[in-house]
Tab-separated table of C-alpha atoms in Angstrom:
chain	number	residue	atom	x	y	z
D	150	MET	CA	-0.015	0.054	0.021
D	151	THR	CA	1.302	3.526	-0.826
D	152	ILE	CA	0.399	6.443	1.285
D	153	ILE	CA	0.541	9.806	-0.517
D	154	SER	CA	2.251	12.771	0.892
D	155	THR	CA	0.803	16.186	0.234
D	156	SER	CA	3.140	18.510	-1.493
D	157	SER	CA	2.206	21.512	0.550
D	158	LEU	CA	0.935	21.962	4.078
D	159	ASP	CA	-0.234	24.928	6.040
D	160	LEU	CA	-0.578	25.271	9.785
D	161	ASN	CA	-4.278	24.663	9.937
D	162	THR	CA	-3.925	21.608	7.760
D	163	ALA	CA	-1.159	20.276	10.027
D	164	ARG	CA	-3.365	20.735	13.092
D	165	SER	CA	-6.123	18.853	11.377
D	166	ARG	CA	-3.917	15.993	10.203
D	167	ILE	CA	-2.316	15.796	13.686
D	168	THR	CA	-5.831	15.422	15.236
D	169	SER	CA	-6.720	12.726	12.667
D	170	GLN	CA	-3.444	10.901	13.440
D	171	GLN	CA	-4.163	11.005	17.167
D	172	ILE	CA	-7.704	9.546	16.628
D	173	GLY	CA	-6.283	6.912	14.450
D	174	PHE	CA	-3.612	5.946	17.024
D	175	LYS	CA	-6.394	5.466	19.593
D	176	ASN	CA	-8.287	3.010	17.416
D	177	ALA	CA	-5.451	1.133	15.710
D	178	ARG	CA	-4.738	-2.471	16.425
D	179	GLY	CA	-2.583	-5.311	15.021
D	180	SER	CA	0.785	-5.366	13.238
D	181	ARG	CA	-0.371	-4.077	9.976
D	182	ALA	CA	-2.502	-1.388	11.616
D	183	LEU	CA	0.550	-0.404	13.664
D	184	ALA	CA	2.788	-0.229	10.579
D	185	GLN	CA	0.076	1.865	8.819
D	186	MET	CA	-0.147	4.192	11.754
D	187	ILE	CA	3.609	4.688	11.845
D	188	VAL	CA	3.784	5.324	8.079
D	189	GLU	CA	1.011	7.882	8.377
D	190	GLY	CA	2.881	9.505	11.283
D	191	PHE	CA	6.164	9.325	9.268
D	192	ILE	CA	4.733	11.123	6.188
D	193	LEU	CA	2.860	13.691	8.350
D	194	ILE	CA	6.025	14.578	10.165
D	195	LYS	CA	8.015	14.833	6.944
D	196	ASP	CA	5.355	17.204	5.539
D	197	ILE	CA	5.380	19.321	8.662
D	198	ILE	CA	9.226	19.673	8.610
D	199	ASP	CA	9.174	20.439	4.835
D	200	ASN	CA	6.256	22.879	4.927
D	201	LEU	CA	6.187	24.639	8.316
D	202	ASN	CA	8.681	27.103	9.516
D	203	ALA	CA	10.382	26.742	12.923
D	204	GLU	CA	8.088	29.100	14.710
D	205	GLU	CA	4.963	27.288	13.494
D	206	GLN	CA	6.508	23.958	14.504
D	207	LEU	CA	7.421	25.246	17.905
D	208	GLY	CA	3.871	26.637	18.279
D	209	ILE	CA	2.380	23.215	17.804
D	210	PHE	CA	4.662	21.766	20.464
D	211	ASP	CA	3.635	24.641	22.814
D	212	GLU	CA	-0.033	23.898	22.150
D	213	HIS	CA	0.513	20.432	23.490
D	214	GLY	CA	2.694	21.566	26.460
D	215	LEU	CA	5.685	19.918	25.016
D	216	THR	CA	9.177	21.416	24.576
D	217	TYR	CA	11.314	20.803	21.397
D	218	VAL	CA	14.723	19.503	22.379
D	219	GLU	CA	17.676	20.477	20.130
D	220	ASN	CA	19.956	17.577	19.028
D	221	ALA	CA	17.288	14.854	19.762
D	222	SER	CA	15.619	12.679	17.127
D	223	THR	CA	13.160	14.902	15.178
D	224	TYR	CA	10.793	11.893	14.535
D	225	GLY	CA	11.060	10.979	18.291
D	226	GLN	CA	9.875	14.426	19.391
D	227	TRP	CA	7.014	14.611	16.902
D	228	ILE	CA	5.849	11.140	17.968
D	229	LYS	CA	5.113	12.628	21.323
D	230	VAL	CA	2.750	15.077	19.569
D	231	ILE	CA	0.870	12.644	17.291
D	232	PHE	CA	0.796	9.552	19.563
D	233	GLY	CA	-0.882	10.156	22.823
D	234	GLU	CA	-4.094	11.578	24.345
D	235	PRO	CA	-5.414	14.436	26.519
D	236	HIS	CA	-5.186	13.955	30.282
D	237	PRO	CA	-8.186	12.018	31.506
D	238	ASP	CA	-8.787	14.553	34.102
D	239	PRO	CA	-10.301	17.675	32.500
D	240	GLN	CA	-9.040	19.729	35.446
D	241	GLN	CA	-5.387	18.987	34.393
D	242	THR	CA	-4.822	22.049	32.076
D	243	PHE	CA	-2.102	24.634	31.207
D	244	THR	CA	-2.026	27.963	29.370
D	245	ASP	CA	-0.109	27.987	26.106
D	246	CYS	CA	1.953	30.813	24.660
D	247	ASN	CA	-1.197	32.310	23.074
D	248	GLY	CA	-2.990	32.409	26.462
D	249	VAL	CA	-5.279	29.601	25.591
D	250	GLU	CA	-6.159	27.075	28.332
D	251	GLN	CA	-5.286	23.542	27.005
D	252	ARG	CA	-5.827	20.165	28.431
D	253	ILE	CA	-2.455	18.563	29.385
D	254	TRP	CA	-1.247	16.188	26.611
D	255	VAL	CA	-0.014	12.784	27.715
D	256	PRO	CA	2.308	11.156	25.092
D	257	ASP	CA	2.281	7.410	24.825
D	258	ARG	CA	5.751	6.427	25.920
D	259	SER	CA	5.419	2.900	24.475
D	260	MET	CA	5.443	4.618	20.985
D	261	GLU	CA	8.745	6.479	21.409
D	262	VAL	CA	10.737	3.423	20.263
D	263	TYR	CA	9.178	3.622	16.837
D	264	HIS	CA	11.216	6.742	15.939
D	265	HIS	CA	13.893	4.158	15.016
D	266	THR	CA	11.388	2.712	12.459
D	267	MET	CA	10.837	6.116	11.066
D	268	GLU	CA	14.524	6.890	10.973
D	269	ASP	CA	15.177	3.733	8.987
D	270	LEU	CA	12.344	4.600	6.534
D	271	ALA	CA	14.217	7.815	5.816
D	272	HIS	CA	17.582	6.028	5.931
D	273	PHE	CA	16.607	3.504	3.221
D	274	GLY	CA	14.885	6.296	1.099
D	275	VAL	CA	11.497	4.490	1.244
D	276	THR	CA	8.969	6.556	-0.803
D	277	ALA	CA	6.356	4.026	-1.687
D	278	ASN	CA	4.807	0.811	-0.249
D	279	HIS	CA	5.978	1.815	3.194
D	280	VAL	CA	3.728	-0.638	5.029
D	281	ASP	CA	4.934	-3.607	2.976
D	282	PHE	CA	8.498	-2.454	3.536
D	283	ILE	CA	7.985	-2.452	7.419
D	284	LEU	CA	6.188	-5.890	7.352
D	285	ASP	CA	8.974	-7.331	5.203
D	286	LYS	CA	11.441	-6.327	7.809
D	287	GLY	CA	9.525	-8.218	10.490
D	288	GLY	CA	7.227	-5.482	11.605
D	289	ALA	CA	7.635	-1.965	13.109
D	290	LEU	CA	8.997	-3.201	16.516
D	291	ALA	CA	11.492	-5.556	14.839
D	292	MET	CA	12.712	-2.790	12.580
D	293	ALA	CA	13.099	-0.504	15.496
D	294	THR	CA	14.999	-3.142	17.499
D	295	THR	CA	17.332	-3.867	14.660
D	296	ARG	CA	18.240	-0.247	14.315
D	297	LYS	CA	18.894	0.095	17.954
D	298	LYS	CA	21.168	-2.883	17.992
D	299	ARG	CA	23.012	-1.492	14.962
D	300	LEU	CA	23.659	1.870	16.704
D	301	ALA	CA	24.771	0.094	19.854
D	302	GLN	CA	27.175	-2.087	17.938
D	303	ALA	CA	28.611	1.030	16.170
D	304	GLU	CA	29.029	2.826	19.408
D	305	ASN	CA	30.736	-0.283	21.102
D	306	SER	CA	33.086	-0.668	18.128
D	307	GLY	CA	34.157	3.071	18.410
D	308	ALA	CA	34.659	2.747	22.191
D	309	GLU	CA	36.699	-0.490	21.805
D	310	ALA	CA	38.876	1.154	19.180
D	311	VAL	CA	39.574	4.033	21.568
D	312	ALA	CA	40.352	1.656	24.423
D	313	LEU	CA	42.708	-0.365	22.254
D	314	THR	CA	44.578	2.790	21.224
D	315	LYS	CA	45.099	3.838	24.855
D	316	ARG	CA	45.979	0.238	25.972
D	317	THR	CA	48.578	-0.121	23.133
D	318	LEU	CA	50.281	3.100	24.158
D	319	PHE	CA	50.167	2.074	27.947
D	320	LEU	CA	51.899	-1.380	27.166
D	321	ALA	CA	54.424	0.237	24.974
D	322	GLU	CA	55.438	3.103	27.306
D	323	THR	CA	55.231	1.168	30.607
D	324	ILE	CA	58.118	-0.907	31.900
D	325	PRO	CA	56.537	-3.946	33.537
D	326	SER	CA	57.730	-5.745	36.595
D	327	ARG	CA	58.135	-9.282	35.192
D	328	VAL	CA	57.506	-12.142	37.565
D	329	THR	CA	58.051	-15.822	36.894
D	330	THR	CA	55.591	-17.945	38.846
D	331	SER	CA	54.366	-21.515	39.028
D	332	LEU	CA	50.853	-20.287	39.772
D	333	ALA	CA	48.234	-22.242	37.841
D	334	MET	CA	46.365	-20.136	35.331
D	335	PRO	CA	42.821	-21.083	34.203
D	336	LYS	CA	42.616	-22.504	30.755
D	337	ASP	CA	40.209	-19.897	29.608
D	338	ALA	CA	42.190	-16.895	31.063
D	339	ALA	CA	42.303	-13.753	28.957
D	340	GLU	CA	45.437	-11.818	28.122
D	341	PHE	CA	45.092	-9.760	31.299
D	342	VAL	CA	44.016	-11.410	34.742
D	343	THR	CA	43.762	-10.158	38.241
D	344	VAL	CA	45.865	-11.947	40.910
D	345	ALA	CA	45.397	-11.900	44.574
D	346	CYS	CA	48.712	-11.100	46.377
D	347	ARG	CA	50.022	-10.897	49.950
D	348	VAL	CA	52.545	-8.117	50.661
D	349	VAL	CA	55.739	-9.573	52.313
D	350	ASP	CA	59.194	-8.195	52.952
D	351	GLY	CA	60.923	-7.644	49.643
D	352	GLY	CA	58.107	-8.679	47.393
D	353	LEU	CA	54.648	-10.228	46.949
D	354	GLU	CA	53.221	-13.740	47.454
D	355	LEU	CA	50.892	-14.687	44.596
D	356	LEU	CA	47.965	-16.456	45.978
D	357	GLY	CA	45.636	-17.141	43.005
D	358	VAL	CA	43.722	-15.708	39.977
D	359	ILE	CA	40.543	-14.070	41.143
D	360	ASN	CA	39.538	-12.536	37.754
D	361	LYS	CA	40.199	-14.501	34.611
D	362	ASP	CA	39.582	-11.356	32.339
D	363	ALA	CA	40.916	-7.933	33.742
D	364	THR	CA	40.914	-6.244	30.365
D	365	ALA	CA	38.415	-3.654	31.595
D	366	GLN	CA	40.618	-2.852	34.560
D	367	VAL	CA	43.767	-2.487	32.336
D	368	ASN	CA	41.686	-0.277	29.993
D	369	ARG	CA	40.833	2.092	32.886
D	370	LEU	CA	44.472	2.080	34.058
D	371	ALA	CA	45.585	2.905	30.465
D	372	ALA	CA	42.876	5.597	30.120
D	373	ASP	CA	43.996	7.228	33.471
D	374	ARG	CA	47.784	7.426	32.258
D	375	TYR	CA	47.045	8.087	28.638
D	376	GLU	CA	47.631	11.828	28.503
D	377	ASP	CA	50.815	11.713	30.535
D	378	LEU	CA	52.204	8.842	28.517
D	379	LEU	CA	51.237	10.478	25.274
D	380	LYS	CA	53.021	13.682	26.313
D	381	ALA	CA	56.074	11.802	27.313
D	382	ARG	CA	56.281	9.775	24.117
D	383	ASP	CA	55.761	12.887	21.975
D	384	GLU	CA	58.578	14.781	23.840
D	385	ARG	CA	60.936	11.813	23.389
D	386	GLU	CA	60.233	11.558	19.752
D	387	ARG	CA	60.587	15.309	19.316
D	388	MET	CA	64.098	15.197	20.980
D	389	ALA	CA	65.054	12.222	18.800
D	390	ARG	CA	63.960	14.129	15.621
D	391	MET	CA	66.040	17.094	16.764
D	392	LYS	CA	69.079	14.922	17.285
D	393	ASP	CA	68.622	13.161	13.920
D	394	GLU	CA	68.307	16.591	12.243
D	395	ALA	CA	71.437	17.992	13.933
D	396	GLU	CA	73.491	14.864	12.868
D	397	LYS	CA	72.130	15.196	9.295
D	398	ARG	CA	73.220	18.873	9.209
D	399	VAL	CA	76.775	17.811	10.339
D	400	GLU	CA	76.950	15.161	7.766
D	401	GLU	CA	75.871	17.583	5.147
D	402	ARG	CA	78.565	20.068	6.197
D	403	MET	CA	81.237	17.382	6.111
D	404	ALA	CA	80.151	16.267	2.635
D	405	SER	CA	80.276	19.888	1.460
D	406	LEU	CA	83.668	20.255	3.023
D	407	PHE	CA	85.062	17.025	1.374
D	408	ASN	CA	83.611	17.816	-1.893
D	409	GLY	CA	85.833	20.931	-2.101
D	410	MET	CA	89.007	19.002	-1.354
D	411	ASN	CA	91.346	16.996	-3.530
D	412	LYS	CA	92.579	13.519	-2.524
D	413	GLU	CA	95.675	14.790	-0.761
D	414	GLN	CA	93.692	17.330	1.163
D	415	ARG	CA	91.114	14.797	2.243
D	416	LEU	CA	93.857	12.406	3.536
D	417	ALA	CA	95.606	15.194	5.447
D	418	TYR	CA	92.374	16.339	6.991
D	419	LEU	CA	91.616	12.778	8.107
D	420	ALA	CA	94.954	12.423	9.530
D	421	GLU	CA	94.472	15.738	11.458
D	422	LEU	CA	91.147	14.510	12.931
D	423	ALA	CA	92.801	11.235	13.912
D	424	ALA	CA	95.679	13.023	15.707
D	425	ARG	CA	93.245	15.272	17.569
D	426	ALA	CA	91.229	12.183	18.770
D	427	GLY	CA	94.324	10.471	19.879
D	428	ALA	CA	95.571	13.412	21.759
D	429	LYS	CA	92.301	13.859	23.535
D	430	ALA	CA	92.260	10.182	24.578
D	431	GLN	CA	95.695	10.550	26.184
D	432	THR	CA	94.848	13.710	28.113
D	433	PRO	CA	94.922	12.696	31.853
D	434	THR	CA	91.833	13.418	33.823
D	435	SER	CA	91.957	14.845	37.251
D	436	THR	CA	90.557	12.671	40.072
D	437	THR	CA	89.591	13.590	43.555
D	438	SER	CA	89.691	11.354	46.630
D	439	ALA	CA	87.902	11.588	49.890
D	440	GLN	CA	89.875	11.059	53.066
D	441	GLY	CA	88.222	10.309	56.244
């Protein structure tokens, strides 16, 4: 089934379609009806965004006693407007920005998850047969759940990459205290483990493995020291570059000097350098001794 979007939309029409959507939400039942309702909401939201200016959109939110939140899902926020119902108590009212007393609007929180379904309709560029598309994906809830998992996996992958970067630097820049032990390690132990120790004079007694996977603890340790270790590494590499550049300049000067000499002059210069080095090596160094 294809649901047609109107090419233009004014504020009054938007209000009328929102009211119709709210009534449809109250009466809808079943997976196809849910998909149909979400598609109608999706198209309505898109038409509102495309046709109403920011002030008109904010006015609709105000009429429902809702606040538009920047940097949140646009579909998620409009879902609060189109899926819900007035407060059952007629005494529960508020005054909107136009001075009109309105019944408090109660969004249906169970519908908020379907912003993921709408986001994916937009992501996949669905412009026709929206309901069939949703049902082919297993339904509106399955489609929303799949997107949530996909976003969570992407977020976890990014966090794991950052943790790996910091842990790699930590292991490269930290001198470990290596211990050889006959302590039995679990067969399924990870790369990092936590060992219980007893402090004794001159060292530690290893008592046993209490955590077979201490990767998270090592990651926290690496994160805590990351900035200091990074600065130290960068400074060391900077000094090494300066040394390399100085040695290169010396080599270039020597090459320039030698290029201006004939064979006899080069041999004489090398002999002079050797003599200087020998003389320097034979120069006695003064020593001091302490007498008690």
